[in-house]
Amino acid sequence: MISGIGSIFIGYVRWAKEVGAFFFDILYWIVLGPFKGKASRRQSIFQQMVFVGISSIVIVFFVDIFTGIVLTMQTAYQLEKMGAVLYVSSLVAVALCRELSPVLTALVVAGRSGSAIAAELGTMKVTEQIEALETMAINPTRFLAVPRFLALLVMLPALTILGNLSGMLGGFLMGTKSLNINPDLYMQTAFKYLELGDIYTGLVKSVVFAVIIATIGCFEGLNTKGGAEGVGKATTRSVVMSFILIILADCVVTGIFYFSKI
């Protein structure tokens, strides 16, 4: 049993080491690629931005607006006992911007776009299209991974801002229609206690989450083995590992901001 646990641990360590090397390979092509005349094509980056960003707008909007509604009801349930239901707007706004919106948006994008990236690249791998690129002296990391990495790096923070707004819209609708809070008073209270640091914190998290989703999705796709079954396994592994690392990164970044009082 102990040897089995040790083998699993060593396997994860080896996987983390390979993912780390792949991440630095992506950074290498982003930073030094343009100086070698091998920058990624803008058209490819914009296509990926549309795929991972524009196509996720509706999903992110509905997930966050419903979250805002539920969070408002749960918060009001507790604050009513203390006669402080007015402050539900500020609590909802801060909770959404600092925590819920970045995490939920990242999980949505990891489930939708991260899995699609792994499946697409995995299919290219098992049909030997990746080998064809290498035969033509085209680096797969530069040609396939970098555009997806940059697209997620731009679009996930943008989607997080959309999630903040839609979540606060859900809270506003519930607060004013169900809790009968004056709309002007609701907005004043919400923005009185919502600071720029709360918004920056969420956006920093979204950048970290974008790095995780793009790196894991591309790594699993480009290392797919075993035909159609392997593509399925790579897609599932991409989603599972992205979810775990997003939550882990959220704990770490939240701890850093908490202890540094940001």
PDB file of C-alpha atoms in Angstrom:
ATOM      1  CA  MET A   1       0.000   0.000   0.000  1.00  0.00           C
ATOM      2  CA  ILE A   2       2.790   2.394   0.964  1.00  0.00           C
ATOM      3  CA  SER A   3       4.662   1.598  -2.251  1.00  0.00           C
ATOM      4  CA  GLY A   4       1.439   2.288  -4.214  1.00  0.00           C
ATOM      5  CA  ILE A   5       0.994   5.686  -2.554  1.00  0.00           C
ATOM      6  CA  GLY A   6       4.649   6.447  -3.195  1.00  0.00           C
ATOM      7  CA  SER A   7       4.300   5.547  -6.886  1.00  0.00           C
ATOM      8  CA  ILE A   8       1.273   7.855  -7.222  1.00  0.00           C
ATOM      9  CA  PHE A   9       3.138  10.669  -5.462  1.00  0.00           C
ATOM     10  CA  ILE A  10       6.180  10.247  -7.685  1.00  0.00           C
ATOM     11  CA  GLY A  11       3.911  10.198 -10.725  1.00  0.00           C
ATOM     12  CA  TYR A  12       2.335  13.529  -9.750  1.00  0.00           C
ATOM     13  CA  VAL A  13       5.761  15.035  -9.038  1.00  0.00           C
ATOM     14  CA  ARG A  14       6.987  13.946 -12.479  1.00  0.00           C
ATOM     15  CA  TRP A  15       3.800  15.341 -14.070  1.00  0.00           C
ATOM     16  CA  ALA A  16       4.225  18.674 -12.255  1.00  0.00           C
ATOM     17  CA  LYS A  17       7.852  18.858 -13.388  1.00  0.00           C
ATOM     18  CA  GLU A  18       6.869  18.276 -17.030  1.00  0.00           C
ATOM     19  CA  VAL A  19       4.036  20.835 -16.832  1.00  0.00           C
ATOM     20  CA  GLY A  20       6.438  23.363 -15.305  1.00  0.00           C
ATOM     21  CA  ALA A  21       8.940  22.812 -18.122  1.00  0.00           C
ATOM     22  CA  PHE A  22       6.138  23.208 -20.686  1.00  0.00           C
ATOM     23  CA  PHE A  23       5.046  26.486 -19.033  1.00  0.00           C
ATOM     24  CA  PHE A  24       8.562  27.914 -19.276  1.00  0.00           C
ATOM     25  CA  ASP A  25       8.716  26.761 -22.914  1.00  0.00           C
ATOM     26  CA  ILE A  26       5.560  28.834 -23.575  1.00  0.00           C
ATOM     27  CA  LEU A  27       7.135  31.845 -21.831  1.00  0.00           C
ATOM     28  CA  TYR A  28      10.292  31.367 -23.906  1.00  0.00           C
ATOM     29  CA  TRP A  29       8.368  31.651 -27.181  1.00  0.00           C
ATOM     30  CA  ILE A  30       6.283  34.592 -25.934  1.00  0.00           C
ATOM     31  CA  VAL A  31       9.320  36.602 -24.811  1.00  0.00           C
ATOM     32  CA  LEU A  32      12.043  35.561 -27.275  1.00  0.00           C
ATOM     33  CA  GLY A  33       9.936  34.415 -30.236  1.00  0.00           C
ATOM     34  CA  PRO A  34       9.402  37.948 -31.637  1.00  0.00           C
ATOM     35  CA  PHE A  35      13.163  38.652 -31.489  1.00  0.00           C
ATOM     36  CA  LYS A  36      13.778  35.524 -33.592  1.00  0.00           C
ATOM     37  CA  GLY A  37      11.143  36.493 -36.151  1.00  0.00           C
ATOM     38  CA  LYS A  38       8.839  33.717 -34.903  1.00  0.00           C
ATOM     39  CA  ALA A  39       6.090  35.618 -33.128  1.00  0.00           C
ATOM     40  CA  SER A  40       2.627  34.079 -32.988  1.00  0.00           C
ATOM     41  CA  ARG A  41       0.179  35.141 -35.676  1.00  0.00           C
ATOM     42  CA  ARG A  42      -2.245  37.831 -34.503  1.00  0.00           C
ATOM     43  CA  GLN A  43      -5.073  36.248 -36.475  1.00  0.00           C
ATOM     44  CA  SER A  44      -4.618  32.977 -34.592  1.00  0.00           C
ATOM     45  CA  ILE A  45      -4.630  34.793 -31.242  1.00  0.00           C
ATOM     46  CA  PHE A  46      -7.829  36.697 -32.132  1.00  0.00           C
ATOM     47  CA  GLN A  47      -9.502  33.459 -33.260  1.00  0.00           C
ATOM     48  CA  GLN A  48      -8.691  31.881 -29.897  1.00  0.00           C
ATOM     49  CA  MET A  49      -9.905  34.998 -28.061  1.00  0.00           C
ATOM     50  CA  VAL A  50     -13.262  34.652 -29.807  1.00  0.00           C
ATOM     51  CA  PHE A  51     -13.418  30.943 -28.978  1.00  0.00           C
ATOM     52  CA  VAL A  52     -12.436  31.115 -25.290  1.00  0.00           C
ATOM     53  CA  GLY A  53     -13.928  34.545 -24.553  1.00  0.00           C
ATOM     54  CA  ILE A  54     -16.795  35.658 -26.757  1.00  0.00           C
ATOM     55  CA  SER A  55     -18.331  32.177 -26.871  1.00  0.00           C
ATOM     56  CA  SER A  56     -18.324  31.975 -23.058  1.00  0.00           C
ATOM     57  CA  ILE A  57     -20.086  35.294 -22.402  1.00  0.00           C
ATOM     58  CA  VAL A  58     -23.616  33.890 -22.129  1.00  0.00           C
ATOM     59  CA  ILE A  59     -22.575  31.038 -19.805  1.00  0.00           C
ATOM     60  CA  VAL A  60     -20.562  33.340 -17.526  1.00  0.00           C
ATOM     61  CA  PHE A  61     -23.393  35.888 -17.440  1.00  0.00           C
ATOM     62  CA  PHE A  62     -26.039  33.409 -16.303  1.00  0.00           C
ATOM     63  CA  VAL A  63     -23.764  31.586 -13.832  1.00  0.00           C
ATOM     64  CA  ASP A  64     -22.777  34.822 -12.094  1.00  0.00           C
ATOM     65  CA  ILE A  65     -26.187  36.498 -12.124  1.00  0.00           C
ATOM     66  CA  PHE A  66     -27.761  33.435 -10.486  1.00  0.00           C
ATOM     67  CA  THR A  67     -24.860  33.334  -8.013  1.00  0.00           C
ATOM     68  CA  GLY A  68     -25.516  36.979  -7.149  1.00  0.00           C
ATOM     69  CA  ILE A  69     -29.197  36.226  -6.547  1.00  0.00           C
ATOM     70  CA  VAL A  70     -28.476  33.211  -4.316  1.00  0.00           C
ATOM     71  CA  LEU A  71     -25.716  35.032  -2.428  1.00  0.00           C
ATOM     72  CA  THR A  72     -28.050  37.963  -1.749  1.00  0.00           C
ATOM     73  CA  MET A  73     -30.742  35.672  -0.344  1.00  0.00           C
ATOM     74  CA  GLN A  74     -28.265  33.781   1.855  1.00  0.00           C
ATOM     75  CA  THR A  75     -26.623  36.978   3.115  1.00  0.00           C
ATOM     76  CA  ALA A  76     -29.956  38.670   3.802  1.00  0.00           C
ATOM     77  CA  TYR A  77     -31.093  35.616   5.787  1.00  0.00           C
ATOM     78  CA  GLN A  78     -28.269  36.189   8.302  1.00  0.00           C
ATOM     79  CA  LEU A  79     -28.231  39.990   8.303  1.00  0.00           C
ATOM     80  CA  GLU A  80     -31.993  40.233   8.959  1.00  0.00           C
ATOM     81  CA  LYS A  81     -31.360  38.669  12.388  1.00  0.00           C
ATOM     82  CA  MET A  82     -29.087  41.612  13.232  1.00  0.00           C
ATOM     83  CA  GLY A  83     -31.237  44.270  11.574  1.00  0.00           C
ATOM     84  CA  ALA A  84     -28.461  45.022   9.111  1.00  0.00           C
ATOM     85  CA  VAL A  85     -30.046  43.855   5.859  1.00  0.00           C
ATOM     86  CA  LEU A  86     -29.036  47.157   4.218  1.00  0.00           C
ATOM     87  CA  TYR A  87     -25.426  46.003   4.166  1.00  0.00           C
ATOM     88  CA  VAL A  88     -26.267  42.999   1.995  1.00  0.00           C
ATOM     89  CA  SER A  89     -25.262  44.995  -1.100  1.00  0.00           C
ATOM     90  CA  SER A  90     -21.730  45.701   0.119  1.00  0.00           C
ATOM     91  CA  LEU A  91     -21.174  42.116   1.274  1.00  0.00           C
ATOM     92  CA  VAL A  92     -22.406  40.709  -2.045  1.00  0.00           C
ATOM     93  CA  ALA A  93     -20.278  43.131  -4.091  1.00  0.00           C
ATOM     94  CA  VAL A  94     -17.068  42.429  -2.157  1.00  0.00           C
ATOM     95  CA  ALA A  95     -17.612  38.652  -2.067  1.00  0.00           C
ATOM     96  CA  LEU A  96     -18.268  38.546  -5.811  1.00  0.00           C
ATOM     97  CA  CYS A  97     -15.316  40.715  -6.851  1.00  0.00           C
ATOM     98  CA  ARG A  98     -12.722  39.199  -4.506  1.00  0.00           C
ATOM     99  CA  GLU A  99     -13.719  35.531  -4.616  1.00  0.00           C
ATOM    100  CA  LEU A 100     -16.800  34.100  -6.253  1.00  0.00           C
ATOM    101  CA  SER A 101     -16.748  35.697  -9.677  1.00  0.00           C
ATOM    102  CA  PRO A 102     -13.039  34.928 -10.442  1.00  0.00           C
ATOM    103  CA  VAL A 103     -13.332  31.318  -9.263  1.00  0.00           C
ATOM    104  CA  LEU A 104     -16.690  30.539 -10.878  1.00  0.00           C
ATOM    105  CA  THR A 105     -15.664  32.163 -14.156  1.00  0.00           C
ATOM    106  CA  ALA A 106     -12.413  30.197 -14.179  1.00  0.00           C
ATOM    107  CA  LEU A 107     -14.230  26.917 -13.499  1.00  0.00           C
ATOM    108  CA  VAL A 108     -16.678  27.632 -16.324  1.00  0.00           C
ATOM    109  CA  VAL A 109     -13.863  28.434 -18.759  1.00  0.00           C
ATOM    110  CA  ALA A 110     -11.825  25.412 -17.623  1.00  0.00           C
ATOM    111  CA  GLY A 111     -14.811  23.134 -18.171  1.00  0.00           C
ATOM    112  CA  ARG A 112     -15.720  24.594 -21.539  1.00  0.00           C
ATOM    113  CA  SER A 113     -12.584  25.999 -23.193  1.00  0.00           C
ATOM    114  CA  GLY A 114      -9.845  24.094 -21.334  1.00  0.00           C
ATOM    115  CA  SER A 115     -11.425  20.757 -22.205  1.00  0.00           C
ATOM    116  CA  ALA A 116     -11.965  21.858 -25.817  1.00  0.00           C
ATOM    117  CA  ILE A 117      -8.299  22.861 -26.104  1.00  0.00           C
ATOM    118  CA  ALA A 118      -7.154  19.478 -24.761  1.00  0.00           C
ATOM    119  CA  ALA A 119      -9.541  17.611 -27.069  1.00  0.00           C
ATOM    120  CA  GLU A 120      -8.562  19.621 -30.150  1.00  0.00           C
ATOM    121  CA  LEU A 121      -4.819  19.306 -29.595  1.00  0.00           C
ATOM    122  CA  GLY A 122      -5.213  15.677 -28.509  1.00  0.00           C
ATOM    123  CA  THR A 123      -7.011  14.852 -31.756  1.00  0.00           C
ATOM    124  CA  MET A 124      -4.230  16.555 -33.709  1.00  0.00           C
ATOM    125  CA  LYS A 125      -1.704  14.504 -31.749  1.00  0.00           C
ATOM    126  CA  VAL A 126      -3.282  11.080 -32.341  1.00  0.00           C
ATOM    127  CA  THR A 127      -3.886  11.847 -36.034  1.00  0.00           C
ATOM    128  CA  GLU A 128      -0.179  12.744 -36.346  1.00  0.00           C
ATOM    129  CA  GLN A 129      -0.821  16.375 -37.327  1.00  0.00           C
ATOM    130  CA  ILE A 130       1.584  17.482 -34.589  1.00  0.00           C
ATOM    131  CA  GLU A 131       4.312  15.298 -36.098  1.00  0.00           C
ATOM    132  CA  ALA A 132       3.547  16.856 -39.488  1.00  0.00           C
ATOM    133  CA  LEU A 133       4.151  20.326 -38.026  1.00  0.00           C
ATOM    134  CA  GLU A 134       7.452  19.189 -36.522  1.00  0.00           C
ATOM    135  CA  THR A 135       8.444  17.730 -39.912  1.00  0.00           C
ATOM    136  CA  MET A 136       7.942  21.207 -41.390  1.00  0.00           C
ATOM    137  CA  ALA A 137      10.187  22.642 -38.614  1.00  0.00           C
ATOM    138  CA  ILE A 138       7.202  24.317 -36.915  1.00  0.00           C
ATOM    139  CA  ASN A 139       7.371  24.206 -33.123  1.00  0.00           C
ATOM    140  CA  PRO A 140       3.971  22.996 -31.771  1.00  0.00           C
ATOM    141  CA  THR A 141       4.334  25.021 -28.577  1.00  0.00           C
ATOM    142  CA  ARG A 142       4.867  28.275 -30.498  1.00  0.00           C
ATOM    143  CA  PHE A 143       2.303  27.522 -33.195  1.00  0.00           C
ATOM    144  CA  LEU A 144      -0.498  25.979 -31.091  1.00  0.00           C
ATOM    145  CA  ALA A 145       0.004  26.644 -27.370  1.00  0.00           C
ATOM    146  CA  VAL A 146       1.143  30.285 -27.345  1.00  0.00           C
ATOM    147  CA  PRO A 147      -1.956  31.734 -29.136  1.00  0.00           C
ATOM    148  CA  ARG A 148      -4.278  29.863 -26.761  1.00  0.00           C
ATOM    149  CA  PHE A 149      -2.210  30.951 -23.739  1.00  0.00           C
ATOM    150  CA  LEU A 150      -2.285  34.640 -24.742  1.00  0.00           C
ATOM    151  CA  ALA A 151      -5.988  34.501 -25.611  1.00  0.00           C
ATOM    152  CA  LEU A 152      -6.880  33.120 -22.176  1.00  0.00           C
ATOM    153  CA  LEU A 153      -4.574  35.624 -20.486  1.00  0.00           C
ATOM    154  CA  VAL A 154      -6.612  38.461 -22.009  1.00  0.00           C
ATOM    155  CA  MET A 155     -10.114  37.039 -22.050  1.00  0.00           C
ATOM    156  CA  LEU A 156     -10.400  35.445 -18.593  1.00  0.00           C
ATOM    157  CA  PRO A 157      -9.911  38.774 -16.725  1.00  0.00           C
ATOM    158  CA  ALA A 158     -12.411  40.344 -19.151  1.00  0.00           C
ATOM    159  CA  LEU A 159     -14.907  37.570 -18.433  1.00  0.00           C
ATOM    160  CA  THR A 160     -14.283  38.041 -14.702  1.00  0.00           C
ATOM    161  CA  ILE A 161     -15.232  41.725 -14.991  1.00  0.00           C
ATOM    162  CA  LEU A 162     -18.408  40.644 -16.796  1.00  0.00           C
ATOM    163  CA  GLY A 163     -19.019  38.146 -13.983  1.00  0.00           C
ATOM    164  CA  ASN A 164     -18.600  40.899 -11.368  1.00  0.00           C
ATOM    165  CA  LEU A 165     -21.157  43.104 -13.118  1.00  0.00           C
ATOM    166  CA  SER A 166     -23.688  40.338 -13.786  1.00  0.00           C
ATOM    167  CA  GLY A 167     -23.370  39.024 -10.216  1.00  0.00           C
ATOM    168  CA  MET A 168     -23.967  42.496  -8.785  1.00  0.00           C
ATOM    169  CA  LEU A 169     -26.913  42.880 -11.177  1.00  0.00           C
ATOM    170  CA  GLY A 170     -28.415  39.695  -9.743  1.00  0.00           C
ATOM    171  CA  GLY A 171     -27.885  41.012  -6.212  1.00  0.00           C
ATOM    172  CA  PHE A 172     -29.404  44.372  -7.169  1.00  0.00           C
ATOM    173  CA  LEU A 173     -32.522  42.755  -8.639  1.00  0.00           C
ATOM    174  CA  MET A 174     -33.015  40.533  -5.589  1.00  0.00           C
ATOM    175  CA  GLY A 175     -32.217  43.318  -3.108  1.00  0.00           C
ATOM    176  CA  THR A 176     -34.557  45.893  -4.628  1.00  0.00           C
ATOM    177  CA  LYS A 177     -37.426  43.642  -5.746  1.00  0.00           C
ATOM    178  CA  SER A 178     -37.525  41.076  -2.937  1.00  0.00           C
ATOM    179  CA  LEU A 179     -35.901  42.830   0.038  1.00  0.00           C
ATOM    180  CA  ASN A 180     -37.470  46.196  -0.876  1.00  0.00           C
ATOM    181  CA  ILE A 181     -34.215  48.137  -0.502  1.00  0.00           C
ATOM    182  CA  ASN A 182     -34.287  51.533  -2.198  1.00  0.00           C
ATOM    183  CA  PRO A 183     -32.338  51.203  -5.492  1.00  0.00           C
ATOM    184  CA  ASP A 184     -30.292  54.378  -4.936  1.00  0.00           C
ATOM    185  CA  LEU A 185     -29.478  53.367  -1.358  1.00  0.00           C
ATOM    186  CA  TYR A 186     -28.517  49.854  -2.539  1.00  0.00           C
ATOM    187  CA  MET A 187     -26.047  51.227  -5.071  1.00  0.00           C
ATOM    188  CA  GLN A 188     -24.588  53.781  -2.641  1.00  0.00           C
ATOM    189  CA  THR A 189     -24.003  51.135   0.023  1.00  0.00           C
ATOM    190  CA  ALA A 190     -22.512  48.673  -2.453  1.00  0.00           C
ATOM    191  CA  PHE A 191     -19.925  51.090  -3.861  1.00  0.00           C
ATOM    192  CA  LYS A 192     -19.225  52.754  -0.500  1.00  0.00           C
ATOM    193  CA  TYR A 193     -17.501  49.630   0.815  1.00  0.00           C
ATOM    194  CA  LEU A 194     -16.259  48.173  -2.475  1.00  0.00           C
ATOM    195  CA  GLU A 195     -12.637  49.293  -2.949  1.00  0.00           C
ATOM    196  CA  LEU A 196     -10.381  49.123  -5.980  1.00  0.00           C
ATOM    197  CA  GLY A 197      -8.225  46.614  -4.093  1.00  0.00           C
ATOM    198  CA  ASP A 198     -11.172  44.186  -4.050  1.00  0.00           C
ATOM    199  CA  ILE A 199     -11.437  44.373  -7.846  1.00  0.00           C
ATOM    200  CA  TYR A 200      -7.657  44.122  -8.385  1.00  0.00           C
ATOM    201  CA  THR A 201      -7.524  41.049  -6.149  1.00  0.00           C
ATOM    202  CA  GLY A 202     -10.073  39.246  -8.304  1.00  0.00           C
ATOM    203  CA  LEU A 203      -8.339  40.241 -11.530  1.00  0.00           C
ATOM    204  CA  VAL A 204      -4.944  39.017 -10.287  1.00  0.00           C
ATOM    205  CA  LYS A 205      -6.582  35.685  -9.451  1.00  0.00           C
ATOM    206  CA  SER A 206      -8.125  35.490 -12.920  1.00  0.00           C
ATOM    207  CA  VAL A 207      -4.681  35.939 -14.520  1.00  0.00           C
ATOM    208  CA  VAL A 208      -3.285  33.090 -12.400  1.00  0.00           C
ATOM    209  CA  PHE A 209      -6.279  30.908 -13.297  1.00  0.00           C
ATOM    210  CA  ALA A 210      -5.812  31.684 -17.010  1.00  0.00           C
ATOM    211  CA  VAL A 211      -2.197  30.493 -16.821  1.00  0.00           C
ATOM    212  CA  ILE A 212      -3.346  27.246 -15.185  1.00  0.00           C
ATOM    213  CA  ILE A 213      -6.164  26.530 -17.666  1.00  0.00           C
ATOM    214  CA  ALA A 214      -4.085  27.287 -20.761  1.00  0.00           C
ATOM    215  CA  THR A 215      -0.987  25.410 -19.594  1.00  0.00           C
ATOM    216  CA  ILE A 216      -2.843  22.281 -18.449  1.00  0.00           C
ATOM    217  CA  GLY A 217      -5.138  22.163 -21.482  1.00  0.00           C
ATOM    218  CA  CYS A 218      -2.310  22.540 -24.006  1.00  0.00           C
ATOM    219  CA  PHE A 219       0.023  20.179 -22.118  1.00  0.00           C
ATOM    220  CA  GLU A 220      -2.524  17.380 -21.893  1.00  0.00           C
ATOM    221  CA  GLY A 221      -3.521  17.834 -25.524  1.00  0.00           C
ATOM    222  CA  LEU A 222       0.011  17.805 -26.887  1.00  0.00           C
ATOM    223  CA  ASN A 223       0.917  14.734 -24.807  1.00  0.00           C
ATOM    224  CA  THR A 224      -2.119  12.632 -25.702  1.00  0.00           C
ATOM    225  CA  LYS A 225      -1.508   8.938 -26.358  1.00  0.00           C
ATOM    226  CA  GLY A 226      -3.745   6.037 -27.286  1.00  0.00           C
ATOM    227  CA  GLY A 227      -6.119   7.152 -30.027  1.00  0.00           C
ATOM    228  CA  ALA A 228      -9.708   8.253 -29.349  1.00  0.00           C
ATOM    229  CA  GLU A 229      -9.660   6.760 -25.844  1.00  0.00           C
ATOM    230  CA  GLY A 230      -6.524   8.743 -25.080  1.00  0.00           C
ATOM    231  CA  VAL A 231      -8.200  11.960 -26.231  1.00  0.00           C
ATOM    232  CA  GLY A 232     -11.047  11.318 -23.811  1.00  0.00           C
ATOM    233  CA  LYS A 233      -8.650  10.639 -20.950  1.00  0.00           C
ATOM    234  CA  ALA A 234      -6.587  13.747 -21.745  1.00  0.00           C
ATOM    235  CA  THR A 235      -9.724  15.907 -21.809  1.00  0.00           C
ATOM    236  CA  THR A 236     -10.956  14.538 -18.491  1.00  0.00           C
ATOM    237  CA  ARG A 237      -7.520  14.887 -16.891  1.00  0.00           C
ATOM    238  CA  SER A 238      -7.291  18.470 -18.156  1.00  0.00           C
ATOM    239  CA  VAL A 239     -10.579  19.453 -16.505  1.00  0.00           C
ATOM    240  CA  VAL A 240      -9.899  17.610 -13.237  1.00  0.00           C
ATOM    241  CA  MET A 241      -6.368  18.952 -12.787  1.00  0.00           C
ATOM    242  CA  SER A 242      -7.428  22.482 -13.782  1.00  0.00           C
ATOM    243  CA  PHE A 243     -10.225  22.450 -11.188  1.00  0.00           C
ATOM    244  CA  ILE A 244      -7.880  21.198  -8.443  1.00  0.00           C
ATOM    245  CA  LEU A 245      -5.121  23.682  -9.282  1.00  0.00           C
ATOM    246  CA  ILE A 246      -7.584  26.598  -9.563  1.00  0.00           C
ATOM    247  CA  ILE A 247      -8.886  25.950  -6.046  1.00  0.00           C
ATOM    248  CA  LEU A 248      -5.334  25.425  -4.750  1.00  0.00           C
ATOM    249  CA  ALA A 249      -4.121  28.643  -6.398  1.00  0.00           C
ATOM    250  CA  ASP A 250      -7.143  30.483  -5.003  1.00  0.00           C
ATOM    251  CA  CYS A 251      -6.182  29.408  -1.476  1.00  0.00           C
ATOM    252  CA  VAL A 252      -2.568  30.508  -1.987  1.00  0.00           C
ATOM    253  CA  VAL A 253      -3.347  33.877  -3.595  1.00  0.00           C
ATOM    254  CA  THR A 254      -6.097  34.624  -1.066  1.00  0.00           C
ATOM    255  CA  GLY A 255      -3.646  33.839   1.750  1.00  0.00           C
ATOM    256  CA  ILE A 256      -1.042  36.153   0.232  1.00  0.00           C
ATOM    257  CA  PHE A 257      -3.534  39.008  -0.059  1.00  0.00           C
ATOM    258  CA  TYR A 258      -4.942  38.326   3.405  1.00  0.00           C
ATOM    259  CA  PHE A 259      -1.633  38.304   5.258  1.00  0.00           C
ATOM    260  CA  SER A 260      -0.297  41.265   3.265  1.00  0.00           C
ATOM    261  CA  LYS A 261      -3.548  43.152   4.080  1.00  0.00           C
ATOM    262  CA  ILE A 262      -4.231  43.982   0.428  1.00  0.00           C
TER     263      ILE A 262
END
